[in-house]
Each structure stands twice: as C-alpha cells, then as structure tokens.
Coordinates of C-alpha atoms in Angstrom, one line a residue:
M1 CA -46.0 45.2 -78.8
K2 CA -47.4 48.4 -78.1
K3 CA -45.6 51.0 -75.9
T4 CA -47.0 50.9 -72.3
T5 CA -47.1 54.2 -70.4
N6 CA -48.1 55.7 -67.0
I7 CA -47.6 52.3 -65.3
P8 CA -44.4 51.7 -63.0
T9 CA -42.0 49.5 -64.6
L10 CA -41.9 47.4 -61.3
L11 CA -45.5 46.3 -61.6
F12 CA -44.8 44.8 -64.9
L13 CA -41.9 42.6 -63.1
G14 CA -44.5 41.5 -60.5
P15 CA -45.0 38.0 -62.0
L16 CA -41.4 37.4 -62.5
L17 CA -40.4 38.5 -59.1
L18 CA -43.1 36.4 -57.7
G19 CA -41.8 33.4 -59.7
L20 CA -38.3 34.0 -58.5
C21 CA -39.2 34.4 -54.9
Y22 CA -41.3 30.9 -55.3
W23 CA -38.2 28.9 -56.6
L24 CA -35.9 30.7 -54.3
I25 CA -38.2 29.5 -51.2
R26 CA -38.5 25.9 -52.9
T27 CA -34.6 25.8 -53.2
Y28 CA -34.3 25.5 -49.3
G29 CA -36.0 21.9 -49.6
L30 CA -34.0 20.6 -52.5
P31 CA -30.6 19.1 -52.9
I32 CA -27.9 21.5 -53.9
H33 CA -27.6 19.7 -57.4
D34 CA -25.0 21.6 -59.8
F35 CA -24.1 24.1 -57.3
S36 CA -22.0 21.4 -55.3
N37 CA -19.7 21.2 -58.3
A38 CA -18.7 24.7 -57.8
Y39 CA -19.0 24.8 -54.0
I40 CA -17.1 21.6 -53.3
G41 CA -14.4 22.7 -55.9
A42 CA -14.0 25.8 -53.9
V43 CA -13.8 23.8 -50.6
F44 CA -11.1 21.6 -51.8
L45 CA -9.1 24.9 -52.8
K46 CA -9.8 26.3 -49.3
E47 CA -8.7 23.1 -47.5
G48 CA -5.5 22.4 -49.9
W49 CA -7.3 19.3 -51.4
W50 CA -7.4 20.6 -54.9
S51 CA -5.6 18.7 -57.8
T52 CA -6.2 18.1 -61.4
G53 CA -8.3 15.0 -60.1
V54 CA -11.2 17.0 -59.6
Y55 CA -11.7 16.8 -63.4
D56 CA -11.9 13.0 -62.9
A57 CA -15.6 12.2 -62.0
W58 CA -14.8 9.2 -60.2
K59 CA -11.8 10.8 -58.3
F60 CA -13.9 13.9 -57.3
N61 CA -16.9 11.9 -56.1
S62 CA -14.6 9.5 -54.1
M63 CA -12.7 12.4 -52.4
A64 CA -15.8 14.4 -51.7
L65 CA -17.4 11.4 -50.0
E66 CA -14.2 10.9 -48.1
K67 CA -14.4 14.4 -47.0
G68 CA -18.0 14.1 -45.6
F69 CA -19.9 15.2 -48.8
S70 CA -22.7 12.6 -49.4
N71 CA -25.6 12.1 -51.4
L72 CA -24.0 13.7 -54.4
F73 CA -23.2 12.9 -58.1
L74 CA -20.5 15.3 -58.8
A75 CA -18.8 16.3 -62.2
Y76 CA -16.4 19.3 -62.2
Y77 CA -15.5 18.6 -65.7
P78 CA -15.6 20.7 -68.0
N79 CA -15.7 23.8 -66.0
T80 CA -12.6 26.2 -65.6
P81 CA -10.4 26.1 -62.7
F82 CA -11.7 29.9 -62.1
L83 CA -15.1 28.7 -61.3
A84 CA -13.9 27.2 -58.0
F85 CA -11.7 30.2 -57.3
F86 CA -14.8 32.5 -57.8
F87 CA -16.9 30.6 -55.3
Y88 CA -14.3 30.6 -52.5
P89 CA -16.2 33.1 -50.5
A90 CA -19.0 30.8 -50.6
T91 CA -17.3 28.3 -48.5
F92 CA -17.8 30.4 -45.2
L93 CA -21.4 29.3 -45.6
S94 CA -23.1 25.8 -45.3
P95 CA -23.6 24.4 -48.9
I96 CA -27.5 25.0 -48.9
W97 CA -27.1 28.6 -47.4
A98 CA -24.3 29.3 -49.9
K99 CA -26.5 28.1 -52.6
I100 CA -29.4 30.2 -51.3
C101 CA -27.6 33.3 -50.8
F102 CA -25.8 33.0 -54.5
N103 CA -29.4 32.3 -56.0
L104 CA -30.7 35.6 -54.1
L105 CA -27.8 37.7 -55.4
S106 CA -27.9 36.4 -58.9
S107 CA -31.8 37.1 -59.1
S108 CA -31.3 40.5 -57.7
L109 CA -28.7 41.3 -60.3
F110 CA -30.8 39.6 -63.0
L111 CA -33.8 42.0 -62.3
L112 CA -31.5 45.0 -62.1
M113 CA -30.2 44.1 -65.6
L114 CA -33.8 44.0 -66.8
V115 CA -34.9 47.2 -65.2
R116 CA -31.6 48.8 -66.9
A117 CA -32.0 47.1 -70.2
Q118 CA -35.7 48.6 -70.6
R119 CA -34.2 52.0 -70.2
R120 CA -31.3 51.5 -72.3
W121 CA -32.8 49.4 -75.3
R122 CA -35.9 51.2 -75.2
F123 CA -38.8 48.5 -75.2
S124 CA -42.1 48.4 -73.6
A125 CA -41.9 47.4 -69.9
G126 CA -45.1 45.2 -70.8
V127 CA -42.4 42.7 -72.2
F128 CA -41.5 42.0 -68.7
L129 CA -44.9 40.1 -68.2
L130 CA -44.0 37.4 -70.8
V131 CA -40.4 36.7 -69.1
P132 CA -41.5 34.1 -66.7
V133 CA -43.7 32.5 -69.3
V134 CA -41.2 32.3 -72.2
F135 CA -38.0 31.6 -70.1
F136 CA -40.0 29.5 -67.4
T137 CA -37.6 26.2 -67.6
S138 CA -34.4 28.2 -67.6
L139 CA -35.5 30.3 -64.8
R140 CA -36.6 27.5 -62.5
N141 CA -34.0 25.1 -63.3
G142 CA -31.2 27.8 -63.2
L143 CA -32.3 28.6 -59.5
Y144 CA -33.1 24.8 -58.5
F145 CA -29.6 23.8 -59.7
G146 CA -27.7 26.9 -58.4
Q147 CA -26.5 27.7 -61.9
V148 CA -24.4 31.0 -62.8
Y149 CA -26.6 31.8 -65.9
L150 CA -28.6 34.8 -64.3
L151 CA -25.3 36.2 -63.1
L152 CA -23.9 35.7 -66.7
S153 CA -26.8 37.6 -68.0
F154 CA -26.1 40.6 -65.8
L155 CA -22.4 40.5 -66.6
L156 CA -23.0 40.2 -70.3
A157 CA -25.5 43.0 -70.3
E158 CA -23.2 45.6 -68.0
G159 CA -20.2 44.7 -70.2
L160 CA -22.2 45.4 -73.5
H161 CA -23.4 48.7 -72.2
A162 CA -19.9 49.7 -70.9
F163 CA -18.2 48.8 -74.3
Q164 CA -20.9 51.0 -76.1
K165 CA -19.9 54.0 -73.8
K166 CA -16.1 53.2 -74.5
R167 CA -15.5 52.2 -70.8
F168 CA -13.5 49.2 -71.9
V169 CA -11.9 48.2 -68.9
V170 CA -15.3 47.9 -67.2
G171 CA -16.8 46.1 -70.0
A172 CA -13.7 43.8 -70.6
F173 CA -13.9 42.7 -67.0
C174 CA -17.5 42.0 -67.0
W175 CA -17.2 39.9 -70.0
A176 CA -13.9 38.3 -69.0
I177 CA -15.4 37.2 -65.6
A178 CA -18.3 35.7 -67.8
L179 CA -15.9 33.8 -70.0
M180 CA -13.9 32.4 -67.1
L181 CA -17.2 31.0 -65.6
K182 CA -18.5 29.6 -68.8
V183 CA -16.2 29.5 -72.0
F184 CA -18.6 30.4 -74.7
P185 CA -18.2 34.3 -74.3
V186 CA -15.0 34.0 -76.0
L187 CA -17.0 34.4 -79.3
L188 CA -17.8 38.0 -78.2
G189 CA -14.0 38.6 -78.6
V190 CA -14.4 37.5 -82.3
L191 CA -17.4 39.9 -82.6
L192 CA -15.3 42.8 -81.2
I193 CA -12.8 42.0 -83.9
A194 CA -15.3 41.8 -86.6
E195 CA -16.6 45.1 -85.6
K196 CA -13.0 46.4 -85.6
H197 CA -13.2 47.3 -82.0
Y198 CA -9.4 46.1 -81.7
K199 CA -8.7 48.3 -78.6
A200 CA -12.0 46.8 -76.9
A201 CA -10.8 43.2 -78.0
L202 CA -7.2 43.8 -76.8
V203 CA -8.5 45.0 -73.4
Y204 CA -10.7 42.1 -73.2
G205 CA -7.9 39.8 -73.7
V206 CA -5.9 41.2 -71.2
A207 CA -8.9 41.4 -68.6
C208 CA -9.0 37.4 -69.3
I209 CA -5.2 36.9 -68.5
S210 CA -5.4 39.3 -65.4
L211 CA -8.2 37.2 -64.0
L212 CA -6.3 33.9 -64.7
S213 CA -3.2 35.5 -62.9
I214 CA -5.3 36.4 -59.9
S215 CA -6.7 33.1 -59.5
L216 CA -3.1 31.7 -59.3
F217 CA -3.2 32.8 -55.7
Q218 CA -5.3 29.7 -55.1
V219 CA -5.2 27.6 -58.3
D220 CA -1.7 26.2 -59.1
M221 CA -0.6 26.6 -62.8
A222 CA -0.6 22.9 -63.4
S223 CA -4.3 22.9 -63.1
W224 CA -4.6 25.7 -65.8
M225 CA -2.3 23.8 -68.0
Y226 CA -4.0 20.7 -67.6
Y227 CA -7.4 22.5 -68.4
F228 CA -6.0 24.0 -71.7
T229 CA -4.2 20.7 -72.7
D230 CA -6.6 18.2 -71.7
V231 CA -9.9 19.2 -70.3
F232 CA -10.9 21.9 -73.0
P233 CA -9.9 19.9 -76.1
K234 CA -11.9 16.9 -74.8
S235 CA -15.0 18.9 -73.9
S236 CA -14.9 20.9 -77.0
S237 CA -15.1 17.8 -79.3
G238 CA -18.5 16.8 -77.5
T239 CA -17.0 14.2 -75.0
Y240 CA -19.6 14.4 -72.3
Y241 CA -20.8 11.4 -70.0
D242 CA -20.8 8.2 -72.2
G243 CA -19.8 10.2 -75.3
F244 CA -23.1 9.9 -77.2
T245 CA -25.7 11.3 -74.9
P246 CA -28.5 13.1 -76.3
A247 CA -28.8 15.0 -73.2
A248 CA -26.0 17.4 -74.4
K249 CA -28.6 18.7 -77.0
S250 CA -26.2 19.9 -79.5
A251 CA -25.3 19.6 -83.1
T252 CA -21.9 18.0 -82.4
M253 CA -23.9 15.1 -80.7
L254 CA -26.0 14.8 -83.5
F255 CA -23.2 14.4 -86.1
K256 CA -21.6 12.0 -83.8
H257 CA -24.7 9.8 -83.9
L258 CA -24.6 10.1 -87.9
F259 CA -21.1 9.3 -88.5
V260 CA -19.2 7.8 -85.4
Y261 CA -19.5 4.2 -84.6
D262 CA -19.7 2.9 -81.0
A263 CA -20.3 -0.8 -80.2
L264 CA -22.5 0.1 -77.2
H265 CA -23.9 3.5 -77.8
N266 CA -24.1 4.0 -81.6
P267 CA -23.8 0.6 -83.2
T268 CA -25.6 1.6 -86.4
P269 CA -24.6 5.0 -87.6
V270 CA -26.1 6.5 -90.8
F271 CA -22.5 6.7 -92.4
N272 CA -19.8 5.1 -90.5
S273 CA -16.9 7.7 -91.2
Y274 CA -14.8 9.8 -88.6
T275 CA -13.5 11.8 -91.6
A276 CA -17.2 12.7 -92.6
F277 CA -17.9 13.7 -89.0
I278 CA -14.8 16.0 -89.0
F279 CA -15.8 17.8 -92.5
M280 CA -19.6 17.9 -91.6
Q281 CA -19.1 19.4 -88.3
A282 CA -16.3 21.8 -89.7
F283 CA -19.0 22.7 -92.7
Y284 CA -21.6 23.5 -90.2
K285 CA -19.6 25.7 -87.8
T286 CA -18.1 27.4 -90.7
I287 CA -21.7 28.2 -92.0
V288 CA -22.9 29.3 -88.6
L289 CA -19.7 31.6 -87.8
S290 CA -19.4 33.2 -91.2
T291 CA -23.1 33.9 -91.3
A292 CA -22.5 35.9 -88.0
I293 CA -19.3 37.6 -89.3
F294 CA -21.1 38.7 -92.4
F295 CA -24.2 39.7 -90.5
T296 CA -22.0 41.9 -88.4
W297 CA -20.5 43.6 -91.5
K298 CA -23.7 44.0 -93.5
S299 CA -25.8 45.3 -90.6
K300 CA -26.2 48.9 -89.8
Q301 CA -27.7 48.0 -86.3
D302 CA -25.9 48.7 -83.0
L303 CA -23.6 46.4 -81.0
I304 CA -26.8 45.1 -79.0
T305 CA -28.4 43.7 -82.0
K306 CA -25.3 42.0 -83.3
V307 CA -24.6 40.4 -79.6
G308 CA -27.8 38.8 -79.8
L309 CA -27.0 36.9 -83.1
W310 CA -23.6 36.0 -81.8
L311 CA -25.1 34.5 -78.6
I312 CA -27.3 32.4 -80.6
A313 CA -24.4 31.3 -82.8
G314 CA -22.3 30.5 -79.5
M315 CA -25.3 28.2 -78.3
L316 CA -25.3 26.6 -81.9
L317 CA -21.5 25.8 -81.7
S318 CA -21.5 24.7 -78.2
P319 CA -20.7 20.9 -77.8
G320 CA -23.1 20.9 -74.7
L321 CA -26.2 22.6 -73.7
S322 CA -28.4 22.7 -70.8
S323 CA -31.9 23.8 -69.9
Y324 CA -30.7 26.9 -67.8
A325 CA -28.4 28.2 -70.6
G326 CA -31.7 29.1 -72.7
I327 CA -31.9 32.3 -70.6
L328 CA -29.1 33.8 -73.0
L329 CA -31.8 34.0 -75.5
L330 CA -33.1 36.6 -73.4
F331 CA -30.9 39.1 -75.3
P332 CA -32.0 38.5 -79.0
W333 CA -35.6 38.2 -77.5
L334 CA -35.6 41.5 -76.2
V335 CA -33.9 43.2 -79.1
V336 CA -36.9 42.1 -81.4
F337 CA -39.2 44.3 -79.0
R338 CA -37.1 47.4 -79.2
N339 CA -39.2 50.5 -80.4
D340 CA -36.8 51.7 -82.8
L341 CA -36.7 48.4 -84.9
Q342 CA -40.4 48.7 -85.6
L343 CA -40.9 45.0 -86.0
T344 CA -44.7 44.0 -86.3
Q345 CA -46.5 42.1 -83.5
K346 CA -46.8 39.2 -85.7
Q347 CA -43.0 38.9 -85.9
Q348 CA -42.5 39.4 -82.5
I349 CA -45.1 36.8 -81.4
L350 CA -43.5 34.2 -83.8
F351 CA -40.0 35.0 -82.6
S352 CA -41.4 34.6 -79.0
V353 CA -43.0 31.1 -79.9
L354 CA -39.6 30.0 -81.1
I355 CA -37.8 31.0 -78.1
A356 CA -40.4 29.4 -75.7
L357 CA -40.4 26.3 -77.5
Y358 CA -36.6 26.1 -77.4
V359 CA -36.5 26.8 -73.8
N360 CA -39.4 24.7 -72.4
L361 CA -39.1 21.6 -74.8
P362 CA -39.1 18.6 -72.4
I363 CA -36.2 17.0 -74.1
T364 CA -36.2 13.7 -72.2
Y365 CA -39.3 12.6 -74.0
F366 CA -37.2 12.7 -77.2
Y367 CA -34.3 10.3 -76.0
E368 CA -35.9 7.2 -77.2
L369 CA -37.1 8.3 -80.5
P370 CA -35.5 7.8 -83.8
L371 CA -32.2 9.5 -84.5
Y372 CA -33.5 12.3 -86.4
L373 CA -36.1 13.2 -83.8
K374 CA -33.7 13.1 -80.7
F375 CA -32.3 16.5 -81.1
P376 CA -35.3 19.0 -81.5
K377 CA -33.6 21.8 -79.7
V378 CA -30.8 21.9 -82.5
Y379 CA -33.4 22.2 -85.1
V380 CA -35.5 25.1 -83.1
L381 CA -32.3 27.0 -82.4
L382 CA -31.2 26.9 -86.1
L383 CA -34.7 28.6 -86.9
I384 CA -34.1 31.1 -84.4
F385 CA -30.9 31.8 -85.7
I386 CA -32.0 32.2 -89.3
Y387 CA -35.4 34.2 -88.5
Y388 CA -33.4 36.6 -86.2
Q389 CA -30.9 37.7 -89.0
Q390 CA -33.8 37.9 -91.5
L391 CA -35.7 40.1 -89.2
L392 CA -32.9 42.4 -88.5
L393 CA -30.7 42.4 -91.5
P394 CA -32.0 45.4 -93.9
K395 CA -32.7 44.8 -97.4
E396 CA -30.2 47.4 -98.6
S397 CA -27.3 46.3 -96.6
K398 CA -23.6 46.8 -97.1
R399 CA -22.1 44.6 -99.9
I400 CA -19.3 42.2 -99.3
N401 CA -17.3 41.2 -102.2
H402 CA -17.0 37.6 -103.1
I403 CA -13.2 37.5 -102.5
S404 CA -13.8 38.4 -98.8
Q405 CA -16.7 35.8 -98.5
V406 CA -14.7 32.9 -100.0
G407 CA -11.6 33.9 -98.0
I408 CA -13.5 33.8 -94.6
G409 CA -15.3 30.8 -95.5
M410 CA -12.1 28.9 -96.4
G411 CA -10.2 30.3 -93.5
L412 CA -12.8 29.1 -91.2
F413 CA -13.3 25.6 -92.7
L414 CA -9.3 25.0 -92.5
F415 CA -9.4 26.3 -88.9
F416 CA -11.8 23.7 -88.0
T417 CA -10.5 20.8 -90.0
V418 CA -6.9 21.0 -90.0
P419 CA -6.4 20.4 -86.1
A420 CA -8.9 17.7 -86.3
V421 CA -7.4 15.9 -89.2
I422 CA -4.0 16.1 -87.6
K423 CA -5.2 14.4 -84.4
K424 CA -5.6 10.7 -84.3
T425 CA -9.0 9.1 -85.0
P426 CA -10.2 8.0 -81.7
P427 CA -9.6 4.3 -81.1
Q428 CA -12.8 2.0 -81.1
N429 CA -14.0 1.1 -77.7
T430 CA -14.1 -2.7 -76.7
Y431 CA -16.6 -3.0 -74.0
V432 CA -17.1 -6.0 -71.4
L433 CA -21.0 -5.3 -71.0
E434 CA -23.3 -5.6 -73.9
K435 CA -25.6 -2.9 -72.4
E436 CA -24.8 0.1 -70.1
K437 CA -27.5 1.7 -68.1
H438 CA -25.2 3.7 -65.7
I439 CA -22.6 6.4 -67.0
L440 CA -20.1 5.9 -64.1
T441 CA -18.8 2.4 -63.2
S442 CA -16.8 3.0 -60.2
D443 CA -15.3 -0.7 -59.5
Y444 CA -15.6 -4.2 -60.3
T445 CA -14.7 -7.4 -58.7
I446 CA -15.1 -11.3 -59.0
K447 CA -17.7 -12.7 -56.6
N448 CA -18.5 -16.5 -56.7
G449 CA -17.0 -17.0 -60.2
Q450 CA -19.0 -14.0 -61.6
L451 CA -18.2 -10.6 -62.6
E452 CA -19.7 -7.9 -60.3
Y453 CA -19.6 -4.5 -60.9
E454 CA -20.4 -1.2 -59.0
Y455 CA -21.8 2.0 -60.4
W456 CA -22.0 5.4 -58.9
T457 CA -25.4 6.8 -58.0
V458 CA -27.1 8.7 -55.4
P459 CA -27.5 8.2 -52.2
A460 CA -24.7 5.6 -52.5
P461 CA -23.1 3.5 -55.0
K462 CA -24.6 0.1 -56.0
R463 CA -23.5 -3.3 -57.1
L464 CA -24.9 -5.6 -59.8
T465 CA -23.8 -9.1 -60.7
T466 CA -23.4 -10.0 -64.4
N467 CA -23.8 -13.4 -66.0
I468 CA -20.2 -13.2 -67.2
M469 CA -18.4 -16.3 -65.7
V470 CA -14.6 -15.9 -64.4
H471 CA -12.8 -19.0 -63.8
Q472 CA -9.5 -17.4 -62.9
F473 CA -8.0 -13.8 -62.5
D474 CA -4.7 -12.4 -62.0
T475 CA -3.7 -8.6 -61.0
N476 CA 0.0 -9.5 -60.4
V477 CA 1.1 -9.6 -64.2
V478 CA -0.6 -6.5 -65.3
R479 CA -0.2 -2.9 -64.3
I480 CA -0.8 0.7 -65.6
K481 CA 2.0 3.1 -66.4
D482 CA 1.8 6.4 -68.0
K483 CA -1.9 5.9 -68.8
Q484 CA -1.1 2.6 -70.6
I485 CA -1.7 -1.0 -69.6
Y486 CA 1.3 -3.3 -69.4
Y487 CA 1.2 -7.1 -69.4
K488 CA 4.4 -8.7 -68.2
G489 CA 6.3 -5.7 -69.1
M490 CA 5.0 -5.1 -72.6
P491 CA 2.5 -2.3 -73.4
L492 CA -0.9 -3.5 -74.7
T493 CA -2.6 0.0 -75.2
N494 CA -1.5 3.3 -76.7
T495 CA -4.4 5.5 -76.1
N496 CA -4.8 9.0 -74.2
S497 CA -7.3 8.0 -71.7
N498 CA -7.6 7.4 -67.9
K499 CA -7.4 3.9 -66.9
R500 CA -7.8 2.0 -63.6
K501 CA -7.7 -1.5 -62.1
P502 CA -6.5 -4.0 -64.8
M503 CA -7.2 -7.7 -64.5
V504 CA -6.3 -10.7 -66.5
I505 CA -9.5 -12.5 -67.0
N506 CA -9.5 -16.5 -67.7
G507 CA -5.9 -16.1 -69.2
K508 CA -7.4 -14.5 -72.4
E509 CA -8.4 -11.0 -71.8
I510 CA -7.5 -7.9 -69.7
F511 CA -10.6 -6.1 -68.2
Y512 CA -10.1 -2.6 -67.0
L513 CA -12.0 0.7 -66.0
S514 CA -11.6 3.2 -68.9
D515 CA -12.9 6.8 -69.9
Q516 CA -11.9 6.5 -73.4
N517 CA -14.2 8.5 -75.8
R518 CA -16.1 9.5 -72.6
G519 CA -16.3 12.5 -70.2
M520 CA -13.3 12.6 -67.9
G521 CA -13.7 10.0 -65.1
F522 CA -16.8 8.6 -66.4
Y523 CA -15.5 5.2 -66.3
T524 CA -16.7 1.9 -67.9
L525 CA -15.6 -1.6 -68.2
M526 CA -13.5 -2.2 -71.3
K527 CA -11.3 -5.1 -72.4
V528 CA -8.2 -6.1 -74.5
R529 CA -7.8 -9.6 -75.7
L530 CA -4.3 -11.0 -75.1
T531 CA -4.4 -13.0 -78.3
E532 CA -4.6 -9.9 -80.4
K533 CA -1.4 -8.5 -78.8
K534 CA 0.9 -11.6 -79.1

C-alpha cells in the first residue's frame, strides 16, 4: 500500500471508530454473554463464595442461580483464577455497566495501540481503513461478548515496544498480565529464549510469579494448585464441552476426530488409535514450533516481525480458538504493511485476504459437513503461517547446522510425546442416551417408569422424557467416594472424572452423571453394567 501523506491519522481511524461506537451502543441491549464468567467469578471472590467448584460448569451455574444471576450459561473453565481477580473492581458496578465500561476501556486502548503502532512500526495510516473490514467478526464479537482480546492486543504491543527499548520490567508485566488472562502468551517467553534475551525472559517469569503472588490476597493457593494440576492439563488436551466439538476450531480437535473413538460423538474415526492421536499431534506441534524457532534464528528481522509469526504459531497450537481471538492476527497483518519491508501490493492483498477469510469465515455452516471440511479455519491458519514466514524470511538467511535442527526436532517431539504416553489412555465412555443434543445434563430422575433428564439452557433448565423404561431403581446401595462409584462397598470405577448422582437401574446397571473426557462440569448420563463388575 502506498504511503499516505498530509492526512491526519485520526481520519483514517474514522470507520473503525464508528464501528466500535456502534457495537458499544448495541452492547447495552445484549446479554452479558462471556463477560459473565469473569464478572461473576469476581463477585464470588468479593463475597467469599469462591472455590474450585467454579471450574465445574454445573456447580458454577447452580451457585450463580442461587445467588440471583439468572438467564445465563456459565463456563469459567478453562480460565485462570487471575481472571476473576483482575475483574474484581468491576464488581462495584452492575453487570451490564461493568461490561460497557470494560468494552469502552478496551476499545480506547486498542485505538491508542494502533496509533502508536503506526508511528513505531512505520506503515501507512491508510491501512486503518481496512481494519474494520478484515477484522470485522473479531471486533464485533469481542465487544458483544465482553472479551479481553482488545485489551490483550494493547498489552502485547506495549510489552513488545518496552522489550525493544530494553525496559524489561514494563515489558514483562505487560506480557505477564496478558498471560495470566489468557495462557497462550507463554510462547512469547520461548521466543525471548530463542532470541537469547535471557534477562528479558527471566524478568518475564518473575513478573508472572509476582502477579500470581498478588492474586493470593483474594484467591487461595488451593485454587491455583487445582488449576495447574487439573484444569490446565485437561484443557490443554482439547477437552472442551462434549470433548469433540468442532466449535473449538483447532487442529487438536481435528486429530481427535481422525483417531479417537467415542460411541456418541465420534463413532467412526478414520483410524481408531489413541497412540496415533498422540504421535500425530506431537509431530504437528513439533513442526509448528520448530519452524517458529528456526525462523527466529534465521531471520534478520526485528522482534516485531518475529512476534507476528509466534502469535500465529500460538494460535495453531491452541486446543481451542474463538472468533474474537482472530484479532491477534492484527500483529502479523500490520507487519506486512511496514514500509521498510517493501513487500508488493499483491503480496499484501493476498495476505489480507487470507486473514479476512480466517477471521470472518462463518464456521457454523461447516459443522454438519464431512470430517475434512469441518475445520476450515485450521487449514487457512496453516496457510497464513506458511505464507508469512515465506514473505519475511530472506533468501540469504543464517544457516543452522543439521545437528541443531535434528536436536531441536527430537527434543520437541519427545517433550510432546513422553508426558502423553506416560498418562493412561482415557477410558471409553459408556453412554445412556443414544444421541446427545445438549452439552450439559444437569439432573435426571425416574417419572412414571421412564427416565427423565434435565439439561441446562437459557433462560432456565428444561426436562425431557426418554423411552428408557425403568422398572426399579435404588440409590441406597451405591455412592460416590473420592470421585469413584462404590456399589455395596466395592469400587466399580477407577477414572479421574467428576461424577454425580449414581443410581442402580433395574438391578443390572448403574446410571450416573459424569464429565469423563468432557469439559469440567459438562455432565452427561453414563452407565456401568453390574454384570461386568462381578
């Protein structure tokens, strides 16, 4: 894009400013959506109701309903405890005004970030005209849902500038706040190490520990331990909602559909092998991360250019992505318009088309398509990753000896495979229902000799009667202890999942609610046959 002169930068921000104002005004008439997870989590901290139970979707929704928060479908999982701590000041406002004020603050900082980036990174202000077009869905949904990604963009940009100016403390705390709100910036620490900025990486680590320590004034250490030992491992393995939802838009979910069997959600995988799932995912992650490392070593570009590739890599490695996370691609997108890189207009347009396609692709239309067509965003993001590095990696770059390449590749592959191999293969789910249209079954009962279950939805839970006949049931001889089902004092299960309400049905089976192989607290009806356990 040609350099624009003699026109105030703010004029080019006009369309974006109008769009942000329109979406901010619309926010007033919309539900508080995802913002409710952070806001109500903060309210629980303030009122002393906080516990690890907030990570259980059913418990969190039930507790919130008891406290007067209605018409909501909450899911604090997989956020860090710091998110609730960060939003503590918002609790002094009503939910809707807290969301509006947060959106206003985020939008203002986002605009400030763009103005500063244009001056620091030296690209034409005319590029701002394209921002509301290329990033339309991410901007709109980010404000409608009250998400933190506009704020994250500001923190990442300011932290980047501070690191370039060797103001490590400022840069570290900007990136640390971003990491504590959304985990993916942890990869930027790997970038600092790859760049041999060891002091900066150390300060970054100290900043993260400092923020965690500060949060302990409100968040108990048990919650943090639970997050690191249970929540993070489960979420990083791609266990969201029903465990197989294409709404996660990630390569992890694609590999699950290819290799992991599930009687209800994936009865016909291409090749039923959990081992293949582990190794293919490790191979994929090794390729992405090693490519980012080698680009960092080979490239003669500055830190801004390298951060762009690492943000794309972080999105490729993420087990779950959202429409509003697409705003992170703003960084690599702005980089290709830098005047000093001298990329052609054709290259800039092609890259913009790829970014716009990824950000604005209506993914819901692909859910019912054949497997390989369900995850178009994964393919587009891979194209963006490949094209970006090819655009910016000079033909005559630094050479990396083969021993280093093999060493990095083998090290990463082992890093991703060994922990997964050591873990037990997840047990198969044995479902009660033949089909599941709801992601959270909150209760079940026996009514007129038939099984009836309740599922959580907005504005209130609903009940459905099944055609499963129940002639007798008993709750006295079965109980749950240490997350396991005991029948007449004998354990029948040995799985690390939350379980609720066991009931002996017709003397042959035990029905119970479980989130096994699912997002925390996203229960469904499962069963275990008594004849199999005799």
